[in-house]
């Protein structure tokens, strides 16, 4: 009669037994059982090693179920396996271990009855120094994934050359403009780089010109998408050799077609006319009148567009702009204008009163002239800046205004668009914004006045020209 089975091992305080059939290893450090199995009984196989142990062999992998409370711990690594207690049934084949080979002479099971055992993982690859290959390297035993992809470059090549790298490039051909971003691609007629596609800054967004005793600055402002103002400044000599300086400022009418082209054409035509007429001995006031007529013709020429253009945009107005200019000689000050751009007289001695030298062609000015409103009420109206005179093919009637003055003291003439005088409308306000050294530093003064408008909000394009009176001798420049 076989001996009675040994009692179940590893019951906890709650009386829960270990799962049926699981091997019951002896407690760590306990002596091996002294009772040997009876003679003739089959020798049970050695217990399978604990599955899922970590690198130390004592901890289960993350996610494994915890053993019930009170269950014996697996033997420490290196401890030889101990035979089970007498009468303990052998453990079932583990899903993680291939079944043992049947004894010799037993029938071979059919391949459909027993599933094929999963392949064993390959042995760890060894590095030349005998250490295991790190996980994730080619031939890694942890993943079994082979990496045959070539190494990636540290930086991907740019579409255009890196502008930070200084290279020896041949200078561009005559008349070819290079991109300011990549400094390699050509700029097309639309203002974009053909290589990197970067939009180029427009030349008219901010312009400055210092012509010695006279200077001008123009800026796009903070609200407009382009600069529709333009200017022309210069100096020449009269037939007697005395100096003469001039400035022309034009403001494109935004509601018209191509106002930026209108202002540019008008300022160039008027400036060229004055520079040609004054050395011939034409009186400055008459020369100013002729310059405004020449500017009007240049703007009218822009309206001569193909009939197909009118078919696509039949309701567009002809290009239009306003104009104001000044000529200063040794003893004479002349101004001329059409529209609402202005000229101011600012004496060097600020104890003398400043003055506005022009009258606007606008709705507000007409209301004041007719006695229907005072100036404060008229310019507070939303219709105040509606102009009644301009240069353009659809102007009602061209009436150039000119006036001449003979100041008895030195000073400066400020010629500007409404982008400035909107923030310094009265002559006294303009005098406060003009620097005290404007007569000797006209470029600096023009910059200061443009900054005054931008600080005030910059709602419109801003253009300012500063001319000293009397005109300084030829060759004298700004400090």
Coordinates of C-alpha atoms in Angstrom, one line a residue:
X1 CA 0.0 0.0 0.0
X2 CA 1.5 3.3 -1.0
X3 CA 2.1 5.9 1.7
X4 CA -0.5 8.6 2.3
X5 CA -0.1 11.8 0.3
X6 CA 1.6 14.7 2.0
X7 CA -0.6 17.5 3.1
X8 CA -0.9 20.6 0.8
X9 CA 1.9 23.1 1.2
X10 CA 1.6 26.9 1.3
X11 CA -1.8 27.5 2.7
X12 CA -2.2 31.0 4.1
X13 CA -4.0 32.4 7.0
X14 CA -7.1 32.6 4.9
X15 CA -7.0 28.9 4.1
X16 CA -6.6 29.4 0.4
X17 CA -4.6 26.7 -1.2
X18 CA -2.0 27.0 -3.9
X19 CA -3.4 26.3 -7.4
X20 CA -3.9 22.6 -7.9
X21 CA -1.0 20.8 -9.4
X22 CA 1.5 23.6 -9.0
X23 CA 4.9 22.4 -7.7
X24 CA 5.5 23.2 -4.1
X25 CA 9.2 24.1 -3.6
X26 CA 10.6 23.9 -0.1
X27 CA 11.1 27.0 1.9
X28 CA 14.4 28.7 1.4
X29 CA 17.1 27.2 3.6
X30 CA 15.0 24.1 4.7
X31 CA 16.8 20.7 4.7
X32 CA 16.0 18.3 1.9
X33 CA 13.4 15.7 2.8
X34 CA 15.0 12.5 4.2
X35 CA 12.2 10.2 3.0
X36 CA 13.1 8.7 -0.4
X37 CA 10.4 7.5 -2.8
X38 CA 9.6 3.8 -2.5
X39 CA 11.5 1.4 -4.6
X40 CA 10.1 0.8 -8.0
X41 CA 8.0 3.9 -8.2
X42 CA 8.7 6.2 -11.2
X43 CA 11.1 9.0 -10.7
X44 CA 9.2 12.3 -11.1
X45 CA 10.8 14.8 -13.4
X46 CA 12.6 17.8 -12.0
X47 CA 10.4 20.8 -11.4
X48 CA 10.5 23.5 -14.1
X49 CA 12.4 26.6 -13.3
X50 CA 10.2 29.6 -12.2
X51 CA 8.9 31.5 -15.2
X52 CA 9.0 35.3 -15.6
X53 CA 11.7 36.1 -13.1
X54 CA 13.6 39.3 -13.7
X55 CA 17.3 39.9 -14.1
X56 CA 17.8 38.9 -10.5
X57 CA 15.8 35.8 -10.7
X58 CA 13.6 36.8 -7.7
X59 CA 11.0 39.2 -9.1
X60 CA 8.2 38.4 -11.6
X61 CA 7.9 40.5 -14.7
X62 CA 5.6 43.5 -14.8
X63 CA 2.0 42.4 -15.1
X64 CA 2.4 38.9 -13.7
X65 CA -0.2 37.8 -11.1
X66 CA 1.0 37.9 -7.5
X67 CA 1.2 34.7 -5.5
X68 CA -1.4 34.2 -2.8
X69 CA -0.5 35.3 0.7
X70 CA 1.7 32.8 2.5
X71 CA 2.8 31.0 -0.6
X72 CA 6.4 29.8 -0.4
X73 CA 9.0 31.8 -2.3
X74 CA 11.0 30.3 -5.2
X75 CA 14.5 29.1 -4.4
X76 CA 17.3 31.6 -4.8
X77 CA 19.4 31.5 -7.9
X78 CA 22.0 28.7 -7.9
X79 CA 20.1 26.5 -5.4
X80 CA 19.9 22.9 -6.8
X81 CA 16.3 21.8 -7.4
X82 CA 14.8 19.6 -4.6
X83 CA 12.7 16.6 -5.2
X84 CA 9.0 17.0 -4.4
X85 CA 7.4 15.4 -1.3
X86 CA 6.5 11.7 -1.6
X87 CA 3.2 11.2 -3.4
X88 CA 3.0 14.6 -5.0
X89 CA 1.7 14.2 -8.5
X90 CA 4.0 15.5 -11.3
X91 CA 3.2 19.0 -12.6
X92 CA 1.5 19.3 -16.0
X93 CA 3.5 20.4 -19.0
X94 CA 4.0 24.2 -18.9
X95 CA 2.8 26.3 -21.8
X96 CA 6.2 28.0 -21.8
X97 CA 8.2 24.7 -21.9
X98 CA 8.1 22.1 -24.7
X99 CA 6.7 18.7 -23.5
X100 CA 9.2 16.0 -22.6
X101 CA 10.0 13.3 -25.1
X102 CA 7.9 10.2 -24.6
X103 CA 9.6 7.1 -23.4
X104 CA 11.2 4.8 -25.9
X105 CA 8.7 2.5 -27.5
X106 CA 5.6 4.6 -26.9
X107 CA 3.4 5.4 -29.9
X108 CA 4.2 8.7 -31.6
X109 CA 1.2 11.1 -31.3
X110 CA -0.3 12.5 -34.4
X111 CA 0.8 16.0 -35.4
X112 CA -2.8 17.2 -35.1
X113 CA -3.1 16.1 -31.5
X114 CA -0.2 18.0 -30.0
X115 CA 0.5 21.6 -31.0
X116 CA 4.0 22.4 -32.3
X117 CA 6.2 23.7 -29.6
X118 CA 7.2 27.4 -30.0
X119 CA 10.7 28.0 -31.2
X120 CA 13.2 28.8 -28.5
X121 CA 14.8 32.3 -28.7
X122 CA 18.3 32.4 -30.1
X123 CA 21.2 32.5 -27.8
X124 CA 22.5 36.0 -26.8
X125 CA 25.0 37.4 -29.3
X126 CA 28.3 38.2 -27.8
X127 CA 30.4 41.3 -28.4
X128 CA 34.1 40.9 -29.1
X129 CA 34.9 41.3 -25.4
X130 CA 32.4 38.6 -24.5
X131 CA 29.7 40.9 -23.1
X132 CA 26.1 40.7 -24.3
X133 CA 25.1 43.0 -27.2
X134 CA 23.0 45.9 -25.9
X135 CA 19.3 45.8 -26.5
X136 CA 18.2 47.6 -29.6
X137 CA 21.5 47.1 -31.5
X138 CA 21.7 45.1 -34.7
X139 CA 21.2 41.4 -33.8
X140 CA 19.7 42.3 -30.4
X141 CA 18.5 39.2 -28.6
X142 CA 15.8 41.2 -26.8
X143 CA 13.8 42.1 -29.9
X144 CA 15.2 39.9 -32.7
X145 CA 14.8 42.9 -35.1
X146 CA 17.6 43.4 -37.6
X147 CA 18.4 47.1 -38.4
X148 CA 19.9 47.4 -41.9
X149 CA 18.9 51.1 -42.4
X150 CA 21.8 53.4 -43.2
X151 CA 22.6 56.1 -40.5
X152 CA 20.7 59.3 -40.8
X153 CA 22.5 62.6 -41.5
X154 CA 22.8 65.1 -38.7
X155 CA 21.2 67.9 -40.8
X156 CA 19.0 67.6 -43.9
X157 CA 20.2 69.7 -46.9
X158 CA 18.3 73.0 -47.4
X159 CA 16.6 73.8 -50.6
X160 CA 18.6 76.9 -50.9
X161 CA 22.2 77.5 -49.6
X162 CA 22.4 78.4 -45.9
X163 CA 22.8 82.2 -45.8
X164 CA 24.8 81.8 -42.5
X165 CA 27.6 80.1 -44.4
X166 CA 29.9 82.4 -46.2
X167 CA 30.8 81.1 -49.6
X168 CA 32.6 82.5 -52.5
X169 CA 29.9 83.3 -55.1
X170 CA 30.3 85.2 -58.3
X171 CA 28.7 88.6 -58.3
X172 CA 25.2 88.7 -59.8
X173 CA 24.9 89.7 -63.4
X174 CA 24.0 93.3 -64.1
X175 CA 20.4 94.1 -63.4
X176 CA 19.7 90.8 -61.5
X177 CA 18.4 91.2 -57.9
X178 CA 19.2 88.4 -55.4
X179 CA 17.0 87.3 -52.6
X180 CA 17.6 88.9 -49.2
X181 CA 16.7 85.6 -47.4
X182 CA 18.8 82.9 -49.2
X183 CA 21.1 85.3 -51.1
X184 CA 21.3 82.9 -53.9
X185 CA 17.9 82.9 -55.8
X186 CA 16.8 85.5 -58.4
X187 CA 13.9 87.8 -57.6
X188 CA 11.1 87.7 -60.2
X189 CA 9.0 90.6 -61.3
X190 CA 6.4 89.8 -58.6
X191 CA 8.9 90.4 -55.8
X192 CA 9.4 86.7 -54.8
X193 CA 12.5 84.6 -54.8
X194 CA 12.6 81.9 -57.5
X195 CA 14.5 79.6 -55.3
X196 CA 13.1 79.8 -51.8
X197 CA 9.9 81.7 -52.5
X198 CA 10.6 84.4 -49.9
X199 CA 8.7 87.7 -50.5
X200 CA 11.2 90.6 -50.8
X201 CA 10.7 93.8 -48.8
X202 CA 9.3 96.6 -51.0
X203 CA 11.6 99.5 -51.6
X204 CA 8.9 102.1 -50.9
X205 CA 7.9 100.8 -47.4
X206 CA 10.5 103.2 -46.0
X207 CA 12.5 105.7 -48.1
X208 CA 15.0 108.4 -47.1
X209 CA 16.9 110.8 -49.2
X210 CA 19.3 113.5 -48.1
X211 CA 20.1 116.1 -50.8
X212 CA 22.3 118.3 -48.8
X213 CA 20.3 121.2 -47.4
X214 CA 17.0 119.4 -48.0
X215 CA 15.9 115.9 -46.9
X216 CA 12.8 113.8 -47.0
X217 CA 11.6 110.6 -45.3
X218 CA 8.6 108.4 -46.3
X219 CA 7.2 105.5 -44.4
X220 CA 4.3 103.0 -45.0
X221 CA 2.9 103.6 -41.5
X222 CA 1.4 101.0 -39.2
X223 CA -2.0 100.3 -40.8
X224 CA -1.6 100.4 -44.6
X225 CA -0.4 97.4 -46.5
X226 CA 1.7 99.5 -48.9
X227 CA 3.2 103.0 -49.1
X228 CA 1.1 105.2 -51.5
X229 CA 3.2 108.3 -50.9
X230 CA 6.1 109.6 -52.9
X231 CA 8.5 112.5 -52.9
X232 CA 11.2 114.3 -54.8
X233 CA 13.9 116.6 -53.4
X234 CA 16.8 118.4 -55.0
X235 CA 18.9 121.5 -55.2
X236 CA 20.1 123.6 -58.1
X237 CA 21.4 127.1 -59.0
X238 CA 19.6 130.0 -60.4
X239 CA 21.1 131.9 -63.4
X240 CA 22.8 134.4 -61.0
X241 CA 24.5 131.5 -59.2
X242 CA 22.4 131.7 -56.0
X243 CA 21.2 128.4 -54.6
X244 CA 17.7 127.0 -54.8
X245 CA 16.3 123.9 -53.0
X246 CA 13.1 122.2 -53.7
X247 CA 10.8 119.4 -52.4
X248 CA 7.7 117.7 -53.9
X249 CA 5.4 115.4 -51.8
X250 CA 2.5 113.5 -53.3
X251 CA -0.1 111.4 -51.6
X252 CA -2.0 108.7 -53.6
X253 CA -5.8 108.7 -53.4
X254 CA -6.6 105.3 -51.9
X255 CA -10.0 105.0 -53.4
X256 CA -8.5 105.3 -56.9
X257 CA -6.8 102.7 -59.0
X258 CA -3.0 102.4 -58.6
X259 CA -2.5 105.3 -56.2
X260 CA 1.1 104.4 -55.6
X261 CA 1.9 104.7 -59.3
X262 CA 0.1 108.1 -59.5
X263 CA 2.1 109.6 -56.6
X264 CA 5.4 108.3 -57.9
X265 CA 4.7 109.6 -61.5
X266 CA 3.6 113.0 -60.2
X267 CA 6.5 113.6 -57.8
X268 CA 9.1 112.6 -60.5
X269 CA 7.5 114.8 -63.2
X270 CA 7.2 117.8 -60.9
X271 CA 10.7 117.5 -59.6
X272 CA 12.2 117.2 -63.0
X273 CA 10.2 120.2 -64.2
X274 CA 11.5 122.4 -61.4
X275 CA 15.1 121.3 -61.9
X276 CA 14.9 122.2 -65.6
X277 CA 13.0 125.5 -65.2
X278 CA 14.8 127.2 -62.4
X279 CA 18.3 127.3 -64.0
X280 CA 16.8 128.8 -67.1
X281 CA 15.6 131.8 -65.1
X282 CA 11.9 131.0 -64.7
X283 CA 10.4 132.7 -61.7
X284 CA 10.1 130.2 -58.9
X285 CA 6.3 130.7 -58.6
X286 CA 5.8 130.2 -62.3
X287 CA 8.1 127.2 -62.2
X288 CA 6.0 125.7 -59.5
X289 CA 2.8 126.2 -61.5
X290 CA 4.3 124.5 -64.5
X291 CA 5.6 121.7 -62.3
X292 CA 2.1 120.9 -61.1
X293 CA 0.8 120.9 -64.7
X294 CA 3.5 118.5 -65.6
X295 CA 2.6 116.3 -62.7
X296 CA -1.0 116.3 -63.8
X297 CA -0.1 115.2 -67.3
X298 CA 2.0 112.3 -65.9
X299 CA -0.9 111.0 -63.8
X300 CA -3.4 111.4 -66.6
X301 CA -1.2 109.2 -68.8
X302 CA -1.7 106.4 -66.3
X303 CA -5.4 106.3 -67.2
X304 CA -4.6 105.3 -70.8
X305 CA -5.0 101.6 -70.2
X306 CA -6.2 98.9 -72.7
X307 CA -9.9 98.5 -73.3
X308 CA -9.7 94.9 -71.9
X309 CA -8.7 96.3 -68.5
X310 CA -11.8 98.4 -68.4
X311 CA -13.9 95.4 -69.3
X312 CA -12.5 93.5 -66.3
X313 CA -12.8 96.4 -63.9
X314 CA -15.3 98.9 -65.4
X315 CA -16.1 100.7 -62.1
X316 CA -12.5 101.6 -61.1
X317 CA -11.5 105.2 -60.9
X318 CA -8.5 106.6 -62.8
X319 CA -5.2 106.9 -60.8
X320 CA -5.2 110.0 -58.7
X321 CA -3.0 111.8 -56.0
X322 CA -2.5 115.1 -54.2
X323 CA 0.6 117.2 -54.5
X324 CA 2.4 119.9 -52.5
X325 CA 5.8 121.5 -53.1
X326 CA 8.1 124.2 -52.1
X327 CA 11.0 126.1 -53.6
X328 CA 13.3 128.1 -51.3
X329 CA 15.9 130.6 -52.6
X330 CA 18.1 133.1 -50.8
X331 CA 15.2 135.5 -50.2
X332 CA 12.0 133.9 -51.5
X333 CA 9.8 131.1 -50.4
X334 CA 7.3 129.6 -52.8
X335 CA 4.7 126.9 -52.3
X336 CA 2.2 125.1 -54.6
X337 CA -0.4 122.5 -54.0
X338 CA -3.6 120.6 -55.1
X339 CA -5.4 118.6 -52.5
X340 CA -5.0 118.3 -48.8
X341 CA -1.2 117.8 -48.4
X342 CA 0.3 120.8 -46.5
X343 CA 3.3 123.1 -46.0
X344 CA 4.2 124.8 -42.7
X345 CA 6.5 127.6 -41.8
X346 CA 8.5 127.1 -38.6
X347 CA 10.9 129.9 -37.6
X348 CA 14.1 129.1 -35.9
X349 CA 13.3 131.6 -33.2
X350 CA 10.4 129.9 -31.6
X351 CA 9.2 133.1 -30.0
X352 CA 7.9 134.1 -33.5
X353 CA 4.6 132.5 -34.5
X354 CA 4.6 129.5 -37.0
X355 CA 2.1 129.5 -39.9
X356 CA 0.4 127.1 -42.2
X357 CA 1.2 128.1 -45.8
X358 CA -1.5 126.1 -47.7
X359 CA -5.3 125.7 -47.7
X360 CA -6.8 122.3 -48.1
X361 CA -8.9 121.3 -51.1
X362 CA -11.3 119.4 -48.8
X363 CA -14.9 119.4 -47.6
X364 CA -13.8 120.7 -44.2
X365 CA -12.0 123.7 -45.7
X366 CA -15.0 124.5 -47.8
X367 CA -17.3 124.5 -44.8
X368 CA -15.0 126.8 -42.9
X369 CA -14.6 129.2 -45.9
X370 CA -18.3 129.4 -46.3
X371 CA -18.8 130.2 -42.6
X372 CA -21.0 127.1 -42.0
X373 CA -18.7 125.6 -39.4
X374 CA -15.7 126.6 -37.4
X375 CA -12.5 124.8 -38.0
X376 CA -12.8 122.5 -34.9
X377 CA -16.4 121.4 -35.9
X378 CA -15.4 120.9 -39.6
X379 CA -12.4 118.7 -38.9
X380 CA -14.3 116.7 -36.3
X381 CA -16.8 115.6 -39.0
X382 CA -16.3 112.3 -40.7
X383 CA -16.4 114.0 -44.1
X384 CA -13.5 116.3 -43.2
X385 CA -10.9 114.6 -45.3
X386 CA -13.0 114.2 -48.4
X387 CA -10.9 116.1 -51.0
X388 CA -12.3 118.4 -53.6
X389 CA -9.2 118.8 -55.7
X390 CA -6.6 116.2 -57.0
X391 CA -4.5 115.2 -59.9
X392 CA -6.0 112.7 -62.2
X393 CA -8.0 112.1 -65.4
X394 CA -11.3 112.3 -63.6
X395 CA -10.6 115.5 -61.7
X396 CA -13.3 118.1 -62.1
X397 CA -11.0 121.0 -63.0
X398 CA -7.3 121.4 -62.4
X399 CA -6.6 124.6 -60.4
X400 CA -3.0 124.7 -59.2
X401 CA -2.6 126.9 -56.1
X402 CA 0.7 128.8 -55.7
X403 CA 1.8 131.4 -53.2
X404 CA 5.1 133.2 -52.5
X405 CA 6.5 134.6 -49.2
X406 CA 9.5 136.7 -48.1
X407 CA 10.2 135.7 -44.5
X408 CA 12.2 138.2 -42.5
X409 CA 13.9 135.6 -40.3
X410 CA 15.4 132.2 -40.8
X411 CA 13.3 129.1 -40.4
X412 CA 12.4 125.8 -42.0
X413 CA 9.5 124.7 -44.3
X414 CA 7.9 121.4 -43.5
X415 CA 6.2 119.8 -46.5
X416 CA 4.1 116.8 -45.6
X417 CA 1.1 114.5 -46.2
X418 CA -1.9 114.2 -43.9
X419 CA -0.2 111.1 -42.4
X420 CA 1.8 113.7 -40.3
X421 CA -0.5 116.6 -39.9
X422 CA -3.3 114.4 -38.6
X423 CA -1.1 114.3 -35.4
X424 CA 0.0 117.9 -35.5
X425 CA -2.7 119.8 -37.3
X426 CA -2.3 123.3 -35.9
X427 CA 0.8 125.3 -36.7
X428 CA 1.7 125.5 -33.1
X429 CA 1.5 121.7 -32.7
X430 CA 3.7 121.2 -35.7
X431 CA 6.3 123.7 -34.3
X432 CA 6.4 121.7 -31.0
X433 CA 7.2 118.5 -32.9
X434 CA 9.9 120.0 -35.1
X435 CA 13.4 119.8 -33.5
X436 CA 15.1 123.1 -32.7
X437 CA 18.1 122.3 -35.0
X438 CA 15.9 121.4 -38.0
X439 CA 17.6 124.1 -40.2
X440 CA 21.0 122.4 -39.9
X441 CA 19.9 118.8 -39.6
X442 CA 17.0 118.3 -42.0
X443 CA 17.2 114.5 -42.4
X444 CA 17.3 114.0 -38.6
X445 CA 14.3 116.4 -38.3
X446 CA 12.3 114.5 -41.0
X447 CA 13.0 111.2 -39.2
X448 CA 11.8 112.7 -35.9
X449 CA 8.5 114.0 -37.5
X450 CA 7.8 110.5 -39.1
X451 CA 8.4 109.0 -35.7
X452 CA 6.0 111.5 -34.2
X453 CA 3.3 110.2 -36.5
X454 CA 4.1 106.6 -35.9
X455 CA 4.0 107.1 -32.2
X456 CA 0.6 108.7 -32.6
X457 CA -0.8 105.6 -34.3
X458 CA 0.6 105.6 -37.8
X459 CA -2.9 105.2 -39.4
X460 CA -1.8 106.5 -42.7
X461 CA 1.4 106.7 -44.9
X462 CA 3.7 109.4 -43.6
X463 CA 5.9 111.6 -45.8
X464 CA 7.9 114.6 -44.6
X465 CA 10.4 116.9 -46.3
X466 CA 12.3 119.7 -44.5
X467 CA 13.8 122.7 -46.3
X468 CA 15.8 125.4 -44.5
X469 CA 15.2 129.1 -45.3
X470 CA 17.1 130.9 -46.6
X471 CA 18.7 128.4 -48.9
X472 CA 22.3 127.8 -47.8
X473 CA 25.2 128.3 -50.2
X474 CA 25.8 125.5 -52.7
X475 CA 27.8 122.6 -51.2
X476 CA 26.5 123.1 -47.7
X477 CA 25.0 119.8 -46.4
X478 CA 23.1 118.6 -43.4
X479 CA 25.1 117.8 -40.3

